[in-house]
Short mmCIF file of C-alpha atoms and ligand atoms in Angstrom, two decimals:
data_model
loop_
_atom_site.label_atom_id
_atom_site.label_comp_id
_atom_site.label_asym_id
_atom_site.label_seq_id
_atom_site.Cartn_x
_atom_site.Cartn_y
_atom_site.Cartn_z
CA UNK A 1418 134.81 146.94 32.13
CA UNK A 1419 135.63 149.99 34.82
CA UNK A 1420 137.94 152.72 33.87
CA UNK A 1421 140.83 151.56 36.10
CA UNK A 1422 144.25 150.97 35.57
CA UNK A 1423 145.07 147.94 33.34
CA UNK A 1424 148.21 145.99 32.95
CA UNK A 1425 150.56 148.51 34.87
CA UNK A 1426 154.31 147.82 35.24
CA UNK A 1427 154.96 145.90 38.54
CA UNK A 1428 156.16 148.24 40.66
CA UNK A 1429 153.35 150.89 39.69
CA UNK A 1430 151.29 148.18 40.86
CA UNK A 1431 152.70 148.14 44.27
CA UNK A 1432 152.64 151.89 44.10
CA UNK A 1433 148.72 151.75 43.11
CA UNK A 1434 148.05 149.09 46.59
CA UNK A 1435 150.43 151.09 48.81
CA UNK A 1436 148.49 153.88 48.20
CA UNK A 1437 145.22 151.63 50.01
CA UNK A 1438 147.99 150.45 52.52
CA UNK A 1439 146.93 148.24 55.32
CA UNK A 1440 145.65 150.00 58.67
CA UNK A 1441 147.60 148.33 61.58
CA UNK A 1442 147.67 147.96 65.69
CA UNK A 1443 149.85 147.45 67.79
CA UNK A 1444 150.69 144.94 70.69
CA UNK A 1445 152.95 144.15 73.41
CA UNK A 1446 154.30 140.38 73.60
CA UNK A 1447 156.07 138.34 76.06
CA UNK A 1448 159.60 137.98 74.34
CA UNK A 1449 158.60 133.69 74.09
CA UNK A 1450 155.66 135.20 72.05
CA UNK A 1451 157.91 137.24 70.18
CA UNK A 1452 159.65 135.26 67.72
CA UNK A 1453 158.98 135.50 63.81
CA UNK A 1454 157.20 138.87 64.40
CA UNK A 1455 157.32 142.43 63.51
CA UNK A 1456 158.68 145.10 65.96
CA UNK A 1457 156.37 147.76 66.12
CA UNK A 1458 158.73 150.58 67.90
CA UNK A 1459 163.10 151.18 67.98
CA UNK A 1460 164.24 149.14 70.98
CA UNK A 1461 167.33 151.17 73.03
CA UNK A 1462 168.99 149.67 74.93
CA UNK A 1463 167.71 149.92 79.12
CA UNK A 1464 171.77 148.96 79.96
CA UNK A 1465 175.46 148.87 79.17
CA UNK A 1466 176.60 145.83 77.68
CA UNK A 1467 178.71 144.50 79.13
CA UNK A 1468 177.18 146.60 82.32
CA UNK A 1469 180.58 145.90 83.98
CA UNK A 1470 184.23 145.49 82.65
CA UNK A 1471 185.06 141.49 82.73
CA UNK A 1472 187.08 139.05 81.86
CA UNK A 1473 186.88 137.03 77.94
CA UNK A 1474 189.46 134.21 79.57
CA UNK A 1475 189.60 131.92 82.43
CA UNK A 1476 193.32 132.96 83.71
CA UNK A 1477 194.56 135.52 86.41
CA UNK A 1478 193.79 139.37 86.66
CA UNK A 1479 197.01 140.90 86.71
CA UNK A 1480 198.70 144.49 86.01
CA UNK A 1481 200.56 144.72 82.77
CA UNK A 1482 202.47 146.86 84.06
CA UNK A 1483 204.26 144.24 86.11
CA UNK A 1484 203.97 141.75 83.82
CA UNK A 1485 205.67 142.44 80.58
CA UNK A 1486 208.50 139.72 81.15
CA UNK A 1487 207.67 136.28 80.68
CA UNK A 1488 207.91 134.00 83.87
CA UNK A 1489 207.32 136.77 86.01
CA UNK A 1490 205.46 134.82 89.63
CA UNK A 1491 202.48 136.49 91.55
CA UNK A 1492 200.19 136.17 94.89
CA UNK A 1493 196.89 134.74 93.94
CA UNK A 1494 194.89 137.05 96.42
CA UNK A 1495 191.79 135.90 95.66
CA UNK A 1496 189.17 134.96 93.06
CA UNK A 1497 186.53 136.60 91.00
CA UNK A 1498 183.59 134.13 89.92
CA UNK A 1499 180.43 135.32 88.24
CA UNK A 1500 177.72 137.40 89.67
CA UNK A 1501 180.30 136.78 92.94
CA UNK A 1502 178.65 139.63 95.31
CA UNK A 1503 179.13 142.89 96.11
CA UNK A 1504 183.10 142.15 96.77
CA UNK A 1505 184.95 145.21 94.91
CA UNK A 1506 188.10 143.28 94.19
CA UNK A 1507 191.46 145.00 93.53
CA UNK A 1508 194.87 144.24 92.31
CA UNK A 1509 198.44 146.12 93.39
CA UNK A 1510 202.02 145.39 92.38
CA UNK A 1511 202.96 141.69 92.67
CA UNK A 1512 199.27 140.28 93.07
CA UNK A 1513 196.85 138.40 90.46
CA UNK A 1514 193.72 137.18 91.07
CA UNK A 1515 192.08 134.34 89.80
CA UNK A 1516 189.25 134.86 87.27
CA UNK A 1517 186.13 133.20 85.68
CA UNK A 1518 185.26 134.08 82.01
CA UNK A 1519 182.75 137.16 82.70
CA UNK A 1520 184.10 137.42 86.21
CA UNK A 1521 184.06 142.14 86.88
CA UNK A 1522 187.49 142.88 86.80
CA UNK A 1523 189.00 144.62 89.83
CA UNK A 1524 190.34 147.37 90.38
CA UNK A 1525 193.64 147.96 89.59
CA UNK A 1526 193.90 145.02 86.85
CA UNK A 1527 194.39 145.56 83.04
CA UNK A 1528 195.44 142.51 81.65
CA UNK A 1529 194.26 139.11 82.05
CA UNK A 1530 196.50 135.81 81.27
CA UNK A 1531 194.95 132.86 80.10
CA UNK A 1532 195.30 130.03 82.09
CA UNK A 1533 196.94 127.26 79.65
CA UNK A 1534 199.67 130.13 79.64
CA UNK A 1535 200.43 130.00 83.69
CA UNK A 1536 202.07 127.43 85.77
CA UNK A 1537 200.22 127.23 89.67
CA UNK A 1538 202.24 126.57 92.46
CA UNK A 1539 199.54 126.89 95.55
CA UNK A 1540 199.24 130.61 96.54
CA UNK A 1541 201.59 131.71 93.35
CA UNK A 1542 201.38 131.89 89.93
CA UNK A 1543 204.12 131.86 86.95
CA UNK A 1544 203.21 133.84 83.75
CA UNK A 1545 204.62 131.54 80.43
CA UNK A 1546 204.55 134.37 78.58
CA UNK A 1547 204.22 137.94 78.94
CA UNK A 1548 201.26 139.55 79.57
CA UNK A 1549 198.94 141.59 77.29
CA UNK A 1550 196.58 144.32 77.90
CA UNK A 1551 194.25 142.60 76.48
CA UNK A 1552 191.26 139.68 76.57
CA UNK A 1553 189.19 142.39 78.42
CA UNK A 1554 185.37 143.45 78.25
CA UNK A 1555 184.37 146.89 78.46
CA UNK A 1556 181.45 148.22 79.58
CA UNK A 1557 179.43 148.83 76.96
CA UNK A 1558 181.29 147.94 74.23
CA UNK A 1559 177.82 146.04 72.35
CA UNK A 1560 175.13 148.09 73.19
CA UNK A 1561 175.90 151.78 75.57
CA UNK A 1562 172.66 152.23 77.19
CA UNK A 1563 170.60 154.36 75.69
CA UNK A 1564 171.58 153.19 72.46
CA UNK A 1565 168.49 151.84 69.51
CA UNK A 1566 169.74 148.43 69.27
CA UNK A 1567 167.06 147.27 67.26
CA UNK A 1568 165.00 149.49 64.52
CA UNK A 1569 161.26 149.59 63.82
CA UNK A 1570 160.14 146.90 61.38
CA UNK A 1571 162.88 144.52 62.12
CA UNK A 1572 161.32 140.69 62.17
CA UNK A 1573 162.44 139.65 65.28
CA UNK A 1574 164.70 136.02 64.47
CA UNK A 1575 166.38 134.26 66.98
CA UNK A 1576 169.66 136.44 67.16
CA UNK A 1577 166.98 139.97 68.10
CA UNK A 1578 165.35 137.93 70.60
CA UNK A 1579 168.52 137.25 72.31
CA UNK A 1580 169.16 140.70 71.89
CA UNK A 1581 166.02 142.16 72.99
CA UNK A 1582 166.62 139.64 76.20
CA UNK A 1583 170.17 141.64 76.65
CA UNK A 1584 168.91 145.05 76.77
CA UNK A 1585 166.21 144.44 79.55
CA UNK A 1586 163.47 143.95 78.17
CA UNK A 1587 160.68 140.56 78.88
CA UNK A 1588 158.16 142.03 76.21
CA UNK A 1589 158.75 144.15 73.04
CA UNK A 1590 156.25 145.92 71.23
CA UNK A 1591 155.27 144.27 67.88
CA UNK A 1592 152.80 144.80 64.86
CA UNK A 1593 149.18 142.78 65.86
CA UNK A 1594 149.27 139.45 63.65
CA UNK A 1595 146.61 140.16 60.33
CA UNK A 1596 143.75 137.78 59.24
CA UNK A 1597 144.09 137.07 55.87
CA UNK A 1598 141.78 135.30 54.45
CA UNK A 1599 142.30 132.77 51.59
CA UNK A 1600 139.60 131.98 48.70
CA UNK A 1601 139.34 128.97 45.85
CA UNK A 1602 137.55 129.64 42.99
CA UNK A 1603 135.92 127.02 41.07
CA UNK A 1604 133.48 124.06 40.15
CA UNK A 1605 136.47 122.19 39.56
CA UNK A 1606 138.48 121.97 42.68
CA UNK A 1607 138.03 118.79 45.36
CA UNK A 1608 140.42 118.68 48.72
CA UNK A 1609 143.19 116.86 48.92
CA UNK A 1610 142.20 113.58 50.49
CA UNK A 1611 138.58 112.77 49.03
CA UNK A 1612 137.95 111.37 45.37
CA UNK A 1613 137.96 113.03 42.62
CA UNK A 1614 136.17 112.51 39.72
CA UNK A 1615 136.38 112.98 35.83
CA UNK A 1616 136.81 116.67 35.17
CA UNK A 1617 138.17 117.57 39.18
CA UNK A 1618 141.39 118.34 40.62
CA UNK A 1619 142.85 118.59 44.31
CA UNK A 1620 142.41 122.47 45.83
CA UNK A 1621 145.79 123.12 46.26
CA UNK A 1622 145.89 126.85 46.45
CA UNK A 1623 144.91 128.03 49.70
CA UNK A 1624 147.69 125.27 51.74
CA UNK A 1625 150.13 127.36 50.60
CA UNK A 1626 149.31 130.59 49.86
CA UNK A 1627 148.39 129.81 53.90
CA UNK A 1628 151.38 128.50 54.37
CA UNK A 1629 153.32 132.11 52.39
CA UNK A 1630 150.58 134.06 54.87
CA UNK A 1631 152.10 131.58 58.28
CA UNK A 1632 155.64 132.30 56.68
CA UNK A 1633 154.96 136.37 57.06
CA UNK A 1634 154.37 136.13 60.90
CA UNK A 1635 150.42 136.83 60.69
CA UNK A 1636 146.66 134.07 60.73
CA UNK A 1637 145.46 132.83 57.27
CA UNK A 1638 141.85 131.90 57.78
CA UNK A 1639 141.45 128.83 54.98
CA UNK A 1640 137.46 129.23 53.46
CA UNK A 1641 136.26 126.07 51.75
CA UNK A 1642 136.46 126.73 47.96
CA UNK A 1643 133.66 128.56 46.35
CA UNK A 1644 131.65 127.35 42.81
CA UNK A 1645 131.81 129.33 39.98
CA UNK A 1646 129.03 131.70 40.67
CA UNK A 1647 128.38 135.26 41.51
CA UNK A 1648 126.06 135.22 44.37
CA UNK A 1649 128.33 132.30 46.85
CA UNK A 1650 131.27 134.42 45.96
CA UNK A 1651 129.35 138.19 46.86
CA UNK A 1652 128.06 135.69 50.08
CA UNK A 1653 131.79 134.35 51.00
CA UNK A 1654 133.28 138.47 50.23
CA UNK A 1655 131.24 139.34 52.55
CA UNK A 1656 131.62 137.27 55.71
CA UNK A 1657 136.04 137.90 54.39
CA UNK A 1658 135.74 141.40 54.57
CA UNK A 1659 133.88 141.51 58.29
CA UNK A 1660 136.40 138.87 59.28
CA UNK A 1661 139.51 139.70 58.17
CA UNK A 1662 141.99 142.61 57.68
CA UNK A 1663 142.97 142.06 53.90
CA UNK A 1664 141.89 138.53 51.24
CA UNK A 1665 143.04 137.11 48.84
CA UNK A 1666 140.97 135.04 46.02
CA UNK A 1667 142.79 132.26 43.67
CA UNK A 1668 141.21 131.37 40.17
CA UNK A 1669 138.04 133.32 38.24
CA UNK A 1670 140.34 136.83 37.39
CA UNK A 1671 140.56 136.41 33.60
CA UNK A 1672 139.23 136.94 30.90
CA UNK A 1673 136.42 133.97 30.41
CA UNK A 1674 133.16 134.20 30.41
CA UNK A 1675 133.45 131.84 34.31
CA UNK A 1676 136.00 134.34 35.34
CA UNK A 1677 133.23 136.12 38.11
CA UNK A 1678 135.72 137.13 40.98
CA UNK A 1679 136.80 139.85 38.26
CA UNK A 1680 133.45 140.77 37.10
CA UNK A 1681 132.52 140.85 40.93
CA UNK A 1682 134.86 142.99 42.01
CA UNK A 1683 134.15 145.25 37.98
CA UNK A 1684 130.32 145.32 38.90
CA UNK A 1685 129.90 146.13 42.45
CA UNK A 1686 133.84 146.09 44.83
CA UNK A 1687 136.05 148.80 44.71
CA UNK A 1688 138.39 147.90 41.86
CA UNK A 1689 142.18 149.20 42.30
CA UNK A 1690 143.97 148.32 38.59
CA UNK A 1691 143.74 144.66 37.18
CA UNK A 1692 146.03 143.38 35.09
CA UNK A 1693 150.39 142.94 36.27
CA UNK A 1694 153.62 143.30 33.30
CA UNK A 1695 154.89 139.85 34.95
CA UNK A 1696 154.92 135.86 33.50
CA UNK A 1697 153.75 134.30 34.58
CA UNK A 1698 151.32 135.70 37.05
CA UNK A 1699 149.72 138.53 34.80
CA UNK A 1700 145.29 138.95 35.37
CA UNK A 1701 145.72 139.68 39.53
CA UNK A 1702 143.45 142.78 40.15
CA UNK A 1703 143.46 144.77 43.90
CA UNK A 1704 140.49 146.37 45.62
CA UNK A 1705 137.97 146.57 47.92
CA UNK A 1706 135.52 144.52 49.39
CA UNK A 1707 132.74 146.29 51.58
CA UNK A 1708 135.85 148.20 52.38
CA UNK A 1709 138.50 145.57 53.18
CA UNK A 1710 141.79 145.42 50.89
CA UNK A 1711 141.56 142.49 48.48
CA UNK A 1712 143.46 140.69 45.88
CA UNK A 1713 142.50 138.69 43.04
CA UNK A 1714 144.67 136.49 42.60
CA UNK A 1715 145.53 134.35 38.94
CA UNK A 1716 144.11 130.23 39.43
CA UNK A 1717 147.05 128.62 38.11
CA UNK A 1718 148.76 126.91 41.65
CA UNK A 1719 152.50 128.78 40.22
CA UNK A 1720 150.89 132.04 39.36
CA UNK A 1721 148.97 132.27 42.93
CA UNK A 1722 152.37 131.99 44.66
CA UNK A 1723 154.28 134.39 42.21
CA UNK A 1724 151.77 136.64 42.47
CA UNK A 1725 151.95 136.68 46.40
CA UNK A 1726 155.51 136.83 46.24
CA UNK A 1727 155.66 139.35 43.96
CA UNK A 1728 152.76 141.68 45.03
CA UNK A 1729 151.59 140.65 47.81
CA UNK A 1730 154.54 140.39 50.34
CA UNK A 1731 155.47 144.53 48.84
CA UNK A 1732 151.96 145.56 50.17
CA UNK A 1733 151.98 143.97 53.71
CA UNK A 1734 156.38 145.03 53.64
CA UNK A 1735 154.85 148.68 52.37
CA UNK A 1736 152.22 148.64 54.49
CA UNK A 1737 153.02 147.10 57.99
CA UNK A 1738 156.84 149.44 57.72
CA UNK A 1739 158.97 146.67 57.73
CA UNK A 1740 162.15 145.50 56.08
CA UNK A 1741 160.61 142.04 56.27
CA UNK A 1742 161.11 139.77 53.63
CA UNK A 1743 163.81 141.13 52.64
CA UNK A 1744 164.45 140.57 48.89
CA UNK A 1745 167.30 137.84 47.85
CA UNK A 1746 168.34 138.85 45.42
CA UNK A 1747 171.93 136.33 43.74
CA UNK A 1748 173.59 136.90 39.81
CA UNK A 1749 173.91 134.06 38.31
CA UNK A 1750 174.88 132.63 34.83
CA UNK A 1751 172.55 130.42 32.96
CA UNK A 1752 173.01 127.25 31.66
CA UNK A 1753 170.36 126.62 30.24
CA UNK A 1754 168.11 129.23 27.80
CA UNK A 1755 164.77 130.61 30.11
CA UNK A 1756 162.32 131.82 27.34
CA UNK A 1757 161.83 135.64 28.50
CA UNK A 1758 159.25 138.26 27.34
CA UNK A 1759 159.38 141.74 25.27
CA UNK A 1760 156.54 143.22 28.06
CA UNK A 1761 156.70 141.27 31.12
CA UNK A 1762 159.13 140.58 34.10
CA UNK A 1763 160.08 137.23 33.20
CA UNK A 1764 159.84 134.96 36.47
CA UNK A 1765 161.16 131.59 35.52
CA UNK A 1766 161.62 128.66 38.27
CA UNK A 1767 165.47 127.68 38.42
CA UNK A 1768 167.87 125.19 40.62
CA UNK A 1769 171.36 126.73 41.16
CA UNK A 1770 174.74 125.03 41.48
CA UNK A 1771 177.29 127.37 43.88
CA UNK A 1772 180.52 126.53 42.30
CA UNK A 1773 183.34 128.42 42.81
CA UNK A 1774 182.77 131.69 39.38
CA UNK A 1775 179.12 132.25 41.03
CA UNK A 1776 175.68 130.96 40.99
CA UNK A 1777 174.81 128.62 37.68
CA UNK A 1778 171.38 128.86 37.43
CA UNK A 1779 169.40 125.67 35.21
CA UNK A 1780 166.22 125.31 34.49
CA UNK A 1781 164.91 121.49 34.42
CA UNK A 1782 160.97 121.62 34.57
CA UNK A 1783 158.57 122.23 32.41
CA UNK A 1784 157.83 126.12 32.61
CA UNK A 1785 153.48 125.59 32.57
CA UNK A 1786 151.67 128.32 35.12
CA UNK A 1787 149.95 124.86 36.74
CA UNK A 1788 153.17 123.07 36.85
CA UNK A 1789 153.49 123.51 40.77
CA UNK A 1790 156.53 120.73 40.64
CA UNK A 1791 158.49 123.32 38.29
CA UNK A 1792 158.45 125.73 42.11
CA UNK A 1793 157.94 123.41 44.75
CA UNK A 1794 162.04 122.15 43.33
CA UNK A 1795 162.85 125.40 42.39
CA UNK A 1796 166.13 127.90 44.14
CA UNK A 1797 164.35 130.72 42.84
CA UNK A 1798 162.89 132.46 40.41
CA UNK A 1799 164.67 135.01 37.53
CA UNK A 1800 163.92 138.52 37.73
CA UNK A 1801 164.43 138.87 33.31
CA UNK A 1802 163.35 142.24 32.23
CA UNK A 1803 161.21 142.80 29.49
CA UNK A 1804 163.33 142.15 26.57
CA UNK A 1805 166.39 140.57 27.69
CA UNK A 1806 168.27 137.85 26.30
CA UNK A 1807 167.54 134.91 28.16
CA UNK A 1808 170.09 132.93 26.81
CA UNK A 1809 172.43 129.93 27.90
CA UNK A 1810 175.58 132.40 29.39
CA UNK A 1811 174.10 135.38 30.53
CA UNK A 1812 174.41 136.80 33.64
CA UNK A 1813 171.39 137.21 35.28
CA UNK A 1814 169.74 137.96 39.09
CA UNK A 1815 167.77 135.45 40.42
CA UNK A 1816 165.25 136.22 43.52
CA UNK A 1817 165.37 132.78 46.44
CA UNK A 1818 162.38 131.85 47.12
P1 AMP B 651 140.97 129.95 36.36
O1 AMP B 651 142.26 131.23 37.03
O2 AMP B 651 140.11 130.19 37.66
O3 AMP B 651 140.73 130.18 35.06
O4 AMP B 651 141.71 129.41 36.93
C1 AMP B 651 143.44 128.21 35.96
C2 AMP B 651 143.75 127.44 36.67
O5 AMP B 651 144.21 126.85 37.86
C3 AMP B 651 142.70 125.88 36.02
O6 AMP B 651 143.29 125.14 35.43
C4 AMP B 651 142.22 125.14 37.51
O7 AMP B 651 141.79 124.28 37.64
C5 AMP B 651 143.70 125.93 37.87
N1 AMP B 651 143.20 126.17 39.66
C6 AMP B 651 142.09 126.71 40.16
N2 AMP B 651 142.00 127.31 41.73
C7 AMP B 651 142.85 126.62 41.84
C8 AMP B 651 143.03 125.91 43.34
N3 AMP B 651 142.78 126.80 44.39
N4 AMP B 651 144.31 125.31 43.51
C9 AMP B 651 144.66 124.16 42.47
N5 AMP B 651 144.23 124.30 40.93
C10 AMP B 651 143.56 125.34 40.98
MG1 MG B 652 138.01 129.10 37.82
#
């Protein structure tokens, strides 16, 4: 065994991995392709939004001074529609301009009377209530030209894509998608859809991990499962290191005789650390193969997923300078006893129920790390600190899945 940091608290493992951050490049993409990407530079608005004072209602633009009394009657002199051309309308005393939502305010007008509060008779309008100087959207009130509307590192959601367009961007600089390889290992693994022989199981981890990579907006490359053989693994590592920015393995990182990922990394790779104080999922390792970073995840299906969430996600977040995905943590009161551990952060799978007194957490499924059903039916993972009791009634933190 090489002398590498061993069985580290999670925060230390994350910190150590980030001493070897993943390099990334930036590309410009059209807004249509920018959804679910990570913004690579601060974006400042190219315009004032709105670009001109405009009406927030369909109604009449008037002078507040003229219309403080209910039942004022005014002459309708013109109509202001959205994008009605260059004509700059204006009102003087005793006049009103019919106006549509979003249309520019006429000069001299400083109040909008909604259409529902008016009685129209030919070319005159009588107000059924006193006016107020309101329903005007002021130039630049949403964002001013030059102001930063989206910060580098933000995840581009539908609403932030709208923000990019509003600020005048047809394309935006984003982090180029990473190619992330996924290699499952184990003699017992068969692809789903084929017939199982005695002793075999369906290979499931690579599908889940591939989904996680896609959820983060990157490109998974799922390689066929590799047998428990040092030579086969070495050959597959060489390919993955060449083709990918980062690769993940599942299985073969524990203490056993057949745990060849660990053996190979120990003898021929550049191992940075092995084993982390989390349960489930304590066996992972991190290192480099031919200069490409790699995480060796445990084979148990729950563990591989949890380790991705707890170790690989922070590594990508830190490397790419992004806040995405946020850790969404809620407080919940335990309704069942949950087994904690003395020295590890314990991540049990719980369902959550929202009540007027806050969230209630239940642990309905058995917590074996091979039981993927316990994860697929859960709402979150308990964040039980080492030594925390985990008894029913305790208020705990839950990381939402
Ligand atoms: P290992 O870490 O290789 O000892 O694997 C631990 C457990 O996880 C064993 O029961 C394996 O059969 C199972 N396992 C390993 N890899 C996978 C995989 N890709 N899909 C589903 N189960 C797996
Ligand atoms: Mg194995």
